[in-house]
Amino acid sequence: MKAESINLFLDFFNPARIFGPIFDKELRVSSRRKRNYLLRSAYIILLAVFILFMWLSVIGAGSKSSAIFQASRSSQIGKNAIIAIVWFQFIASQILAIVMLSSSISDEIRTGTLNVLMTTPVSSFKIVTGKLLSKLLQVLLLLAMSLPLLAIMRVFGGIPWNYVVFGLFITLTSVIFAGSLSLFLSIFNRYPYRVIILIFVGYFFIFGLLPFLCTQLSFSNSEVLAIFVNVNPFLAMVAAAEQKPANSINILIHCMIMLSASAVLLVFSIWKVRSAAFRDMIVRRKNIESKVLIKDVEDSERKHYYEYSDYIRKVYGIPIIWKERYCGNEYSERIIRVIGNPIVWKENYGYFFGKGKIDKIVTITIYLLCIFGIMLLLVLRNRLSIVMLSFTISGLYLILMLRLAISIAGSIAGEKEARTLPILLVTPLEDKDIILSKVKAALMRNISLLALYFVLRFFIYFSYSSQGIIRFSQIIYQIPISAASIISRVLFIVGCGAYFGVRMKNSMAAVIATIGIFLVEFILNYLFVLIFVRLMTPFSVAYYNIASIFVMTAVYTAAGLYLLKLSIQKLRCNIF
Amino acid sequence: MIETKHLTKVFGNLTAVDDLNLFIKQGDIFGFIGPNGAGKTTTMRILVTLMEPTRGHALIDGLDVTRNGQKVRRIIGYMPDFMGVYDDLKVFEYLEFFAAAFGIERSKRKSIVEGVLELTDLQSKKSATVDSLSRGMQQRLGLARVLIHDPKVLILDEPASGLDPRARIEIRELLKELKRMGKTIMISSHILSELEEICDHVGIIEHGQLVYSGTIEEIRPRLGIHTKVRVQVLDNQEKAIEILAALPQISQVQLCKNYISVTFREGENMDGIIARTLVNANIDVVAIQPEQLKLDDAFLQLTKGIVH
Ligand SMILES: Nc1ncnc2c1ncn2[C@@H]1O[C@H](COP(=O)(O)OP(=O)(O)O)[C@@H](O)[C@H]1O
Ligand SMILES: [Mg+2]
């Protein structure tokens, strides 16, 4: 009797009962993967190493200074470290949530399991919440595991605890929002990469460029910012660091707004998920069977529809341009001949020849907006906020690197998933050609963003010099140095992408791994600078700056090239 | 043309291909038959240079596949069991892509692609996207792709699986056409009767070992297939049964719905004797026909015998 009631009681709280079988399944699958445990351990170890270094740098300074100086220095370092960790977690957990959920519904549609689920009594609510919560739980687990580490930071003293708490709150709500958004978009997008890129570009515009331009144009920055804090997690994080009492209310409002926005997205997802399952069935049937169906359909109206259903394309953009391009002659008859290297041609096919238009439009818009922004800045030169500008440029950098990672890792592992790699490997194309062509194609697709990034970076140097922060003569050597450093990073991310694309069977895993390395690189970078500062203390700041960039450029270049070489060697190893 | 010597492939503690010796003559169609998991796909992957054998060699046109991978790739056409397509490309573009991958000059590609499209009867689908094709058409497109560089040897892994009867027949006709063009074809299937009509030789594989190899004609008597005959008589069924049962060559006579099922003894195959005996006894024979060839049953018999 008693055992029974306990069982009933336990069953009541059984997550499988509340969130449905999807939740249960996802958790089971993820707990079976060794990879997940590895990832978590790596993450914690990395954070621990980071804190250890911080600690060592405090002790190291202690030998030649007074106790008071040491304490204040320690608390300063502790504060910086906390800010760095909270920000890192904030960015990393959002990226993870977006990436993990970007294929959540489209995968189920692609494999046909969504249709099967729809025929069972599982409700749309349970499908959506099950997917969302199971993935978010993994992200939250990472966050939770880092809490003890944050507690250890107490040894530094002077830690702003309410900053940590607010930071975690903001992180939590933004993760939920990012995850919901990603899930929502994955209902409509067959390709997870599109979802990821779409979200990043959207974030870049709405959370980066928009407030940036608004503050530049308005006369009172603080008022505009206060409004943005409510709806912008990034600015909310900045506000949390300021520790003003007024901010804490704003932050709470911000969290509520983010949560309600997530709820709205989820309601939409629940509403749309069922029709998405069926829509896909129709799309798949459309081309194959429409012609057969005609025979059965007497109604001439419908006959007309079916007969031309292949050719119906939505008008977008300027209608005349649209018409010129697609309605002239027979668009559907248009065949694009293979030019030059076939793999480069194939990789860029969608990008340069009509498909993947969203991608292209987005790139062009970023381009135009940034150029517009630069012109605006030139006009508003003396009120230029360099911090905001760097913020925007960091966003661009993130998008650029993510796109590169996705392009390469996705295109190589994607061929395994689509089962086209074996066919490619029995052609006389050399392994080297295959990998390098894919790399080349990915670079071609991102060259415009890369160029833009270069331009903005150099623009920053010039505006630094115009504001007297650095001397003009410094620009002359800063530019080639930073160009080399960017190129080495591109090489590194390309190498990582190729390597994980070759080693992993699943393109999502390859992309996540590449992005993971990219994030780790952030931390390593920080560590590296710390080590360097310690080694080079006798020299002047300018020296160790240049020296550290120089060494890092060399390290990234070497690592990138080595990974590329490895991926060429291993291309045939893991294809089945 | 295709030859394997003591070919062995081990995955962990599973021997997928076990000391396999095959020999396929130039111009032959070789049916490679075995139940799921028998090691057909693994053998073919080794032959097409996608996997390295654990032991043994495989030769194609005298070239060792592990050492001369690049040369072998130019003379073989391989169609995998689950074939992916680049779903955003159009049929023509897809084929031209592979033509380019095989290093065919740009000026020649168009006519080559048109040629294989005609052979596989896909001209009308030239500008359809690849993923809009039906399964049967995709399979034909796969064959078109395989032919693009005019290979001497075709290695096709279950090209007919998952197809409806009409598409199967289309594929079969296509294969006959290719044989006429002088190609050596190795084709795998888990259904024996599917290959019966087109193959010169068959090899039956189970648990990585070759259970049987030879021509289809040789396989029948060996399996005791041809020894059942259906006899239909106008009347006097009882008498007919009596007479037939008395014959020493016949082991069993059974009355089924409207015919008599006659089973010959092992190794005997003489339909003639039945007609002669019955006519002599003044019984009107309507029809004598060998009972439906149950190749697949026989295949089951043959493969069930070996349990690991
Ligand atoms: N890459 C692999 N790793 C481990 N085992 C494999 C691999 N490929 C095939 N096998 C195993 O080898 C055996 C033979 O498989 P396969 O050649 O695909 O059979 P068939 O094509 O005849 O159905 C199966 O038991 C299969 O599980
Ligand atoms: Mg197989």
PDB file of C-alpha atoms in Angstrom, chain B residues 18-247:
ATOM      1  CA  ASP B  18      36.061 -14.827 -44.908  1.00  0.00           C
ATOM      2  CA  ASP B  19      38.698 -16.139 -47.310  1.00  0.00           C
ATOM      3  CA  LEU B  20      36.681 -15.317 -50.393  1.00  0.00           C
ATOM      4  CA  ASN B  21      37.886 -16.510 -53.793  1.00  0.00           C
ATOM      5  CA  LEU B  22      35.990 -15.171 -56.768  1.00  0.00           C
ATOM      6  CA  PHE B  23      36.737 -15.105 -60.434  1.00  0.00           C
ATOM      7  CA  ILE B  24      34.636 -13.196 -62.905  1.00  0.00           C
ATOM      8  CA  LYS B  25      35.321 -13.398 -66.615  1.00  0.00           C
ATOM      9  CA  GLN B  26      35.324 -10.419 -68.937  1.00  0.00           C
ATOM     10  CA  GLY B  27      31.867  -9.712 -70.339  1.00  0.00           C
ATOM     11  CA  ASP B  28      30.051 -11.738 -67.710  1.00  0.00           C
ATOM     12  CA  ILE B  29      27.203 -10.699 -65.508  1.00  0.00           C
ATOM     13  CA  PHE B  30      27.960 -12.120 -62.106  1.00  0.00           C
ATOM     14  CA  GLY B  31      25.205 -12.340 -59.540  1.00  0.00           C
ATOM     15  CA  PHE B  32      26.483 -11.999 -56.010  1.00  0.00           C
ATOM     16  CA  ILE B  33      23.816 -13.375 -53.781  1.00  0.00           C
ATOM     17  CA  GLY B  34      23.422 -13.717 -50.064  1.00  0.00           C
ATOM     18  CA  PRO B  35      21.127 -12.814 -47.220  1.00  0.00           C
ATOM     19  CA  ASN B  36      21.450  -9.471 -45.436  1.00  0.00           C
ATOM     20  CA  GLY B  37      24.702  -9.180 -43.525  1.00  0.00           C
ATOM     21  CA  ALA B  38      26.405 -11.863 -45.600  1.00  0.00           C
ATOM     22  CA  GLY B  39      29.261  -9.579 -46.602  1.00  0.00           C
ATOM     23  CA  LYS B  40      28.282  -8.595 -50.134  1.00  0.00           C
ATOM     24  CA  THR B  41      28.544  -4.870 -49.574  1.00  0.00           C
ATOM     25  CA  THR B  42      31.829  -5.256 -47.740  1.00  0.00           C
ATOM     26  CA  THR B  43      33.325  -7.271 -50.596  1.00  0.00           C
ATOM     27  CA  MET B  44      32.185  -4.695 -53.112  1.00  0.00           C
ATOM     28  CA  ARG B  45      33.555  -1.818 -51.072  1.00  0.00           C
ATOM     29  CA  ILE B  46      36.928  -3.506 -51.052  1.00  0.00           C
ATOM     30  CA  LEU B  47      36.736  -4.030 -54.811  1.00  0.00           C
ATOM     31  CA  VAL B  48      35.967  -0.379 -55.448  1.00  0.00           C
ATOM     32  CA  THR B  49      38.865   0.833 -53.261  1.00  0.00           C
ATOM     33  CA  LEU B  50      36.729   2.258 -50.476  1.00  0.00           C
ATOM     34  CA  MET B  51      37.970  -0.229 -47.890  1.00  0.00           C
ATOM     35  CA  GLU B  52      41.186  -2.098 -47.397  1.00  0.00           C
ATOM     36  CA  PRO B  53      41.057  -5.842 -46.903  1.00  0.00           C
ATOM     37  CA  THR B  54      42.439  -7.303 -43.685  1.00  0.00           C
ATOM     38  CA  ARG B  55      44.063 -10.114 -45.661  1.00  0.00           C
ATOM     39  CA  GLY B  56      44.186 -11.297 -49.245  1.00  0.00           C
ATOM     40  CA  HIS B  57      44.058  -9.403 -52.537  1.00  0.00           C
ATOM     41  CA  ALA B  58      41.518  -8.225 -54.999  1.00  0.00           C
ATOM     42  CA  LEU B  59      42.399  -7.605 -58.624  1.00  0.00           C
ATOM     43  CA  ILE B  60      40.443  -5.750 -61.246  1.00  0.00           C
ATOM     44  CA  ASP B  61      41.703  -6.029 -64.784  1.00  0.00           C
ATOM     45  CA  GLY B  62      44.942  -7.313 -63.312  1.00  0.00           C
ATOM     46  CA  LEU B  63      45.386  -4.274 -61.071  1.00  0.00           C
ATOM     47  CA  ASP B  64      45.583  -4.699 -57.318  1.00  0.00           C
ATOM     48  CA  VAL B  65      42.857  -2.519 -55.824  1.00  0.00           C
ATOM     49  CA  THR B  66      44.825  -1.533 -52.744  1.00  0.00           C
ATOM     50  CA  ARG B  67      47.968  -0.583 -54.579  1.00  0.00           C
ATOM     51  CA  ASN B  68      46.587   0.829 -57.814  1.00  0.00           C
ATOM     52  CA  GLY B  69      43.540   2.590 -56.400  1.00  0.00           C
ATOM     53  CA  GLN B  70      43.685   5.543 -58.752  1.00  0.00           C
ATOM     54  CA  LYS B  71      43.945   3.397 -61.892  1.00  0.00           C
ATOM     55  CA  VAL B  72      41.220   1.050 -60.718  1.00  0.00           C
ATOM     56  CA  ARG B  73      38.851   3.963 -60.117  1.00  0.00           C
ATOM     57  CA  ARG B  74      39.082   4.945 -63.753  1.00  0.00           C
ATOM     58  CA  ILE B  75      37.944   1.544 -65.029  1.00  0.00           C
ATOM     59  CA  ILE B  76      35.171   0.794 -62.579  1.00  0.00           C
ATOM     60  CA  GLY B  77      31.721   2.190 -62.065  1.00  0.00           C
ATOM     61  CA  TYR B  78      30.302   1.683 -58.598  1.00  0.00           C
ATOM     62  CA  MET B  79      26.762   2.111 -57.444  1.00  0.00           C
ATOM     63  CA  PRO B  80      26.453   1.855 -53.646  1.00  0.00           C
ATOM     64  CA  ASP B  81      23.541   0.205 -51.881  1.00  0.00           C
ATOM     65  CA  PHE B  82      22.202   3.407 -50.435  1.00  0.00           C
ATOM     66  CA  MET B  83      22.974   6.071 -52.889  1.00  0.00           C
ATOM     67  CA  GLY B  84      22.885   9.710 -51.985  1.00  0.00           C
ATOM     68  CA  VAL B  85      22.264  12.430 -54.510  1.00  0.00           C
ATOM     69  CA  TYR B  86      23.104  16.095 -54.379  1.00  0.00           C
ATOM     70  CA  ASP B  87      19.545  17.110 -53.968  1.00  0.00           C
ATOM     71  CA  ASP B  88      19.774  20.663 -55.185  1.00  0.00           C
ATOM     72  CA  LEU B  89      21.340  19.793 -58.520  1.00  0.00           C
ATOM     73  CA  LYS B  90      19.461  19.033 -61.700  1.00  0.00           C
ATOM     74  CA  VAL B  91      19.840  15.746 -63.501  1.00  0.00           C
ATOM     75  CA  PHE B  92      22.037  17.142 -66.247  1.00  0.00           C
ATOM     76  CA  GLU B  93      24.162  19.111 -63.797  1.00  0.00           C
ATOM     77  CA  TYR B  94      24.553  16.096 -61.565  1.00  0.00           C
ATOM     78  CA  LEU B  95      25.873  14.000 -64.415  1.00  0.00           C
ATOM     79  CA  GLU B  96      28.087  16.742 -65.735  1.00  0.00           C
ATOM     80  CA  PHE B  97      29.547  17.157 -62.272  1.00  0.00           C
ATOM     81  CA  PHE B  98      30.709  13.570 -62.295  1.00  0.00           C
ATOM     82  CA  ALA B  99      31.900  13.867 -65.869  1.00  0.00           C
ATOM     83  CA  ALA B 100      34.078  16.734 -64.695  1.00  0.00           C
ATOM     84  CA  ALA B 101      35.194  14.738 -61.675  1.00  0.00           C
ATOM     85  CA  PHE B 102      36.367  12.005 -64.029  1.00  0.00           C
ATOM     86  CA  GLY B 103      38.386  14.574 -65.892  1.00  0.00           C
ATOM     87  CA  ILE B 104      36.359  14.553 -69.095  1.00  0.00           C
ATOM     88  CA  GLU B 105      36.980  17.675 -71.153  1.00  0.00           C
ATOM     89  CA  ARG B 106      34.317  20.316 -71.056  1.00  0.00           C
ATOM     90  CA  SER B 107      33.650  20.203 -74.798  1.00  0.00           C
ATOM     91  CA  LYS B 108      32.924  16.486 -74.720  1.00  0.00           C
ATOM     92  CA  ARG B 109      30.784  16.440 -71.615  1.00  0.00           C
ATOM     93  CA  LYS B 110      27.518  17.546 -73.147  1.00  0.00           C
ATOM     94  CA  SER B 111      27.373  14.766 -75.699  1.00  0.00           C
ATOM     95  CA  ILE B 112      28.455  12.171 -73.159  1.00  0.00           C
ATOM     96  CA  VAL B 113      25.803  13.216 -70.689  1.00  0.00           C
ATOM     97  CA  GLU B 114      23.156  13.263 -73.405  1.00  0.00           C
ATOM     98  CA  GLY B 115      24.305   9.787 -74.389  1.00  0.00           C
ATOM     99  CA  VAL B 116      23.895   8.230 -70.958  1.00  0.00           C
ATOM    100  CA  LEU B 117      20.607  10.045 -70.460  1.00  0.00           C
ATOM    101  CA  GLU B 118      19.336   8.456 -73.629  1.00  0.00           C
ATOM    102  CA  LEU B 119      20.579   5.033 -72.627  1.00  0.00           C
ATOM    103  CA  THR B 120      18.798   5.236 -69.292  1.00  0.00           C
ATOM    104  CA  ASP B 121      15.747   6.874 -70.824  1.00  0.00           C
ATOM    105  CA  LEU B 122      15.974   9.992 -68.707  1.00  0.00           C
ATOM    106  CA  GLN B 123      16.183  12.680 -71.408  1.00  0.00           C
ATOM    107  CA  SER B 124      12.828  14.088 -70.432  1.00  0.00           C
ATOM    108  CA  LYS B 125      14.067  14.580 -66.871  1.00  0.00           C
ATOM    109  CA  LYS B 126      17.180  16.451 -67.897  1.00  0.00           C
ATOM    110  CA  SER B 127      16.243  19.630 -66.072  1.00  0.00           C
ATOM    111  CA  ALA B 128      14.352  18.138 -63.152  1.00  0.00           C
ATOM    112  CA  THR B 129      16.012  18.409 -59.772  1.00  0.00           C
ATOM    113  CA  VAL B 130      17.493  15.148 -58.653  1.00  0.00           C
ATOM    114  CA  ASP B 131      15.419  14.836 -55.497  1.00  0.00           C
ATOM    115  CA  SER B 132      12.182  15.178 -57.407  1.00  0.00           C
ATOM    116  CA  LEU B 133      12.802  11.883 -59.218  1.00  0.00           C
ATOM    117  CA  SER B 134      11.046   8.742 -58.119  1.00  0.00           C
ATOM    118  CA  ARG B 135      13.073   5.954 -56.588  1.00  0.00           C
ATOM    119  CA  GLY B 136      13.163   4.005 -59.829  1.00  0.00           C
ATOM    120  CA  MET B 137      14.348   7.020 -61.777  1.00  0.00           C
ATOM    121  CA  GLN B 138      16.958   7.838 -59.161  1.00  0.00           C
ATOM    122  CA  GLN B 139      18.260   4.348 -59.513  1.00  0.00           C
ATOM    123  CA  ARG B 140      18.446   4.771 -63.269  1.00  0.00           C
ATOM    124  CA  LEU B 141      20.178   8.082 -62.725  1.00  0.00           C
ATOM    125  CA  GLY B 142      22.636   6.181 -60.548  1.00  0.00           C
ATOM    126  CA  LEU B 143      23.300   3.852 -63.450  1.00  0.00           C
ATOM    127  CA  ALA B 144      23.664   6.794 -65.795  1.00  0.00           C
ATOM    128  CA  ARG B 145      26.247   8.234 -63.442  1.00  0.00           C
ATOM    129  CA  VAL B 146      28.108   4.961 -63.289  1.00  0.00           C
ATOM    130  CA  LEU B 147      28.351   4.894 -67.066  1.00  0.00           C
ATOM    131  CA  ILE B 148      29.574   8.421 -67.536  1.00  0.00           C
ATOM    132  CA  HIS B 149      33.244   7.530 -67.859  1.00  0.00           C
ATOM    133  CA  ASP B 150      32.550   4.397 -69.873  1.00  0.00           C
ATOM    134  CA  PRO B 151      34.015   1.962 -67.362  1.00  0.00           C
ATOM    135  CA  LYS B 152      34.872  -1.626 -68.281  1.00  0.00           C
ATOM    136  CA  VAL B 153      33.612  -3.005 -65.009  1.00  0.00           C
ATOM    137  CA  LEU B 154      30.382  -2.199 -63.223  1.00  0.00           C
ATOM    138  CA  ILE B 155      29.912  -3.029 -59.578  1.00  0.00           C
ATOM    139  CA  LEU B 156      26.316  -2.556 -58.561  1.00  0.00           C
ATOM    140  CA  ASP B 157      25.166  -3.101 -54.999  1.00  0.00           C
ATOM    141  CA  GLU B 158      21.528  -4.151 -54.891  1.00  0.00           C
ATOM    142  CA  PRO B 159      20.422  -1.847 -57.686  1.00  0.00           C
ATOM    143  CA  ALA B 160      16.901  -3.245 -57.688  1.00  0.00           C
ATOM    144  CA  SER B 161      16.144  -3.156 -54.000  1.00  0.00           C
ATOM    145  CA  GLY B 162      13.135  -1.116 -53.026  1.00  0.00           C
ATOM    146  CA  LEU B 163      11.862  -0.803 -56.575  1.00  0.00           C
ATOM    147  CA  ASP B 164       8.436  -1.683 -57.874  1.00  0.00           C
ATOM    148  CA  PRO B 165       8.118  -4.500 -60.424  1.00  0.00           C
ATOM    149  CA  ARG B 166       8.062  -2.181 -63.406  1.00  0.00           C
ATOM    150  CA  ALA B 167      11.207  -0.349 -62.339  1.00  0.00           C
ATOM    151  CA  ARG B 168      12.882  -3.692 -61.689  1.00  0.00           C
ATOM    152  CA  ILE B 169      12.163  -4.792 -65.216  1.00  0.00           C
ATOM    153  CA  GLU B 170      13.504  -1.512 -66.560  1.00  0.00           C
ATOM    154  CA  ILE B 171      16.728  -1.987 -64.658  1.00  0.00           C
ATOM    155  CA  ARG B 172      16.982  -5.545 -65.889  1.00  0.00           C
ATOM    156  CA  GLU B 173      16.586  -4.466 -69.502  1.00  0.00           C
ATOM    157  CA  LEU B 174      19.211  -1.824 -68.997  1.00  0.00           C
ATOM    158  CA  LEU B 175      21.625  -4.391 -67.615  1.00  0.00           C
ATOM    159  CA  LYS B 176      21.085  -6.628 -70.619  1.00  0.00           C
ATOM    160  CA  GLU B 177      21.847  -3.685 -72.852  1.00  0.00           C
ATOM    161  CA  LEU B 178      25.044  -3.048 -70.913  1.00  0.00           C
ATOM    162  CA  LYS B 179      26.062  -6.667 -71.257  1.00  0.00           C
ATOM    163  CA  ARG B 180      25.600  -6.325 -74.985  1.00  0.00           C
ATOM    164  CA  MET B 181      27.976  -3.384 -74.828  1.00  0.00           C
ATOM    165  CA  GLY B 182      30.562  -5.774 -73.426  1.00  0.00           C
ATOM    166  CA  LYS B 183      30.754  -4.593 -69.840  1.00  0.00           C
ATOM    167  CA  THR B 184      31.682  -6.896 -67.020  1.00  0.00           C
ATOM    168  CA  ILE B 185      29.037  -6.540 -64.359  1.00  0.00           C
ATOM    169  CA  MET B 186      28.998  -7.661 -60.759  1.00  0.00           C
ATOM    170  CA  ILE B 187      25.603  -7.233 -59.223  1.00  0.00           C
ATOM    171  CA  SER B 188      24.476  -8.146 -55.748  1.00  0.00           C
ATOM    172  CA  SER B 189      21.081  -9.052 -54.437  1.00  0.00           C
ATOM    173  CA  HIS B 190      19.530 -10.905 -51.586  1.00  0.00           C
ATOM    174  CA  ILE B 191      16.940 -12.405 -53.893  1.00  0.00           C
ATOM    175  CA  LEU B 192      18.147 -15.185 -56.146  1.00  0.00           C
ATOM    176  CA  SER B 193      15.218 -15.239 -58.547  1.00  0.00           C
ATOM    177  CA  GLU B 194      15.725 -11.578 -59.295  1.00  0.00           C
ATOM    178  CA  LEU B 195      19.046 -12.291 -60.964  1.00  0.00           C
ATOM    179  CA  GLU B 196      18.127 -15.606 -62.523  1.00  0.00           C
ATOM    180  CA  GLU B 197      17.288 -14.195 -65.888  1.00  0.00           C
ATOM    181  CA  ILE B 198      20.263 -11.954 -66.470  1.00  0.00           C
ATOM    182  CA  CYS B 199      23.210 -13.597 -64.783  1.00  0.00           C
ATOM    183  CA  ASP B 200      25.691 -15.908 -66.415  1.00  0.00           C
ATOM    184  CA  HIS B 201      27.224 -16.907 -63.140  1.00  0.00           C
ATOM    185  CA  VAL B 202      26.170 -16.623 -59.558  1.00  0.00           C
ATOM    186  CA  GLY B 203      28.039 -16.816 -56.315  1.00  0.00           C
ATOM    187  CA  ILE B 204      26.165 -17.418 -53.120  1.00  0.00           C
ATOM    188  CA  ILE B 205      27.735 -16.009 -50.007  1.00  0.00           C
ATOM    189  CA  GLU B 206      26.832 -16.449 -46.390  1.00  0.00           C
ATOM    190  CA  HIS B 207      28.685 -15.288 -43.291  1.00  0.00           C
ATOM    191  CA  GLY B 208      31.421 -14.056 -45.562  1.00  0.00           C
ATOM    192  CA  GLN B 209      32.034 -17.451 -47.131  1.00  0.00           C
ATOM    193  CA  LEU B 210      31.279 -18.570 -50.633  1.00  0.00           C
ATOM    194  CA  VAL B 211      28.697 -21.320 -50.356  1.00  0.00           C
ATOM    195  CA  TYR B 212      28.204 -21.914 -54.021  1.00  0.00           C
ATOM    196  CA  SER B 213      29.563 -20.620 -57.268  1.00  0.00           C
ATOM    197  CA  GLY B 214      28.676 -21.574 -60.800  1.00  0.00           C
ATOM    198  CA  THR B 215      26.063 -21.057 -63.492  1.00  0.00           C
ATOM    199  CA  ILE B 216      22.353 -20.827 -62.800  1.00  0.00           C
ATOM    200  CA  GLU B 217      21.828 -24.002 -64.862  1.00  0.00           C
ATOM    201  CA  GLU B 218      24.188 -25.890 -62.619  1.00  0.00           C
ATOM    202  CA  ILE B 219      22.516 -24.666 -59.539  1.00  0.00           C
ATOM    203  CA  ARG B 220      19.084 -26.103 -60.247  1.00  0.00           C
ATOM    204  CA  PRO B 221      19.718 -29.813 -60.203  1.00  0.00           C
ATOM    205  CA  ARG B 222      22.106 -29.362 -57.349  1.00  0.00           C
ATOM    206  CA  LEU B 223      19.392 -27.860 -55.301  1.00  0.00           C
ATOM    207  CA  GLY B 224      16.826 -30.420 -56.347  1.00  0.00           C
ATOM    208  CA  ILE B 225      14.599 -27.810 -57.839  1.00  0.00           C
ATOM    209  CA  HIS B 226      13.688 -29.227 -61.176  1.00  0.00           C
ATOM    210  CA  THR B 227      12.389 -32.475 -59.896  1.00  0.00           C
ATOM    211  CA  LYS B 228       8.810 -31.534 -59.270  1.00  0.00           C
ATOM    212  CA  VAL B 229       6.266 -31.705 -62.061  1.00  0.00           C
ATOM    213  CA  ARG B 230       2.580 -30.835 -62.255  1.00  0.00           C
ATOM    214  CA  VAL B 231       0.446 -33.193 -64.262  1.00  0.00           C
ATOM    215  CA  GLN B 232      -3.070 -32.308 -65.299  1.00  0.00           C
ATOM    216  CA  VAL B 233      -5.302 -34.993 -66.731  1.00  0.00           C
ATOM    217  CA  LEU B 234      -8.787 -34.786 -68.181  1.00  0.00           C
ATOM    218  CA  ASP B 235     -10.328 -37.486 -66.012  1.00  0.00           C
ATOM    219  CA  ASN B 236      -9.317 -40.682 -64.288  1.00  0.00           C
ATOM    220  CA  GLN B 237      -7.147 -38.942 -61.779  1.00  0.00           C
ATOM    221  CA  GLU B 238      -7.064 -41.924 -59.418  1.00  0.00           C
ATOM    222  CA  LYS B 239      -5.832 -44.247 -62.099  1.00  0.00           C
ATOM    223  CA  ALA B 240      -3.172 -41.814 -63.189  1.00  0.00           C
ATOM    224  CA  ILE B 241      -1.922 -41.539 -59.636  1.00  0.00           C
ATOM    225  CA  GLU B 242      -1.733 -45.289 -59.352  1.00  0.00           C
ATOM    226  CA  ILE B 243       0.251 -45.641 -62.543  1.00  0.00           C
ATOM    227  CA  LEU B 244       2.660 -42.868 -61.739  1.00  0.00           C
ATOM    228  CA  ALA B 245       3.283 -44.060 -58.198  1.00  0.00           C
ATOM    229  CA  ALA B 246       4.364 -47.382 -59.618  1.00  0.00           C
ATOM    230  CA  LEU B 247       7.202 -45.845 -61.639  1.00  0.00           C
TER     231      LEU B 247
END
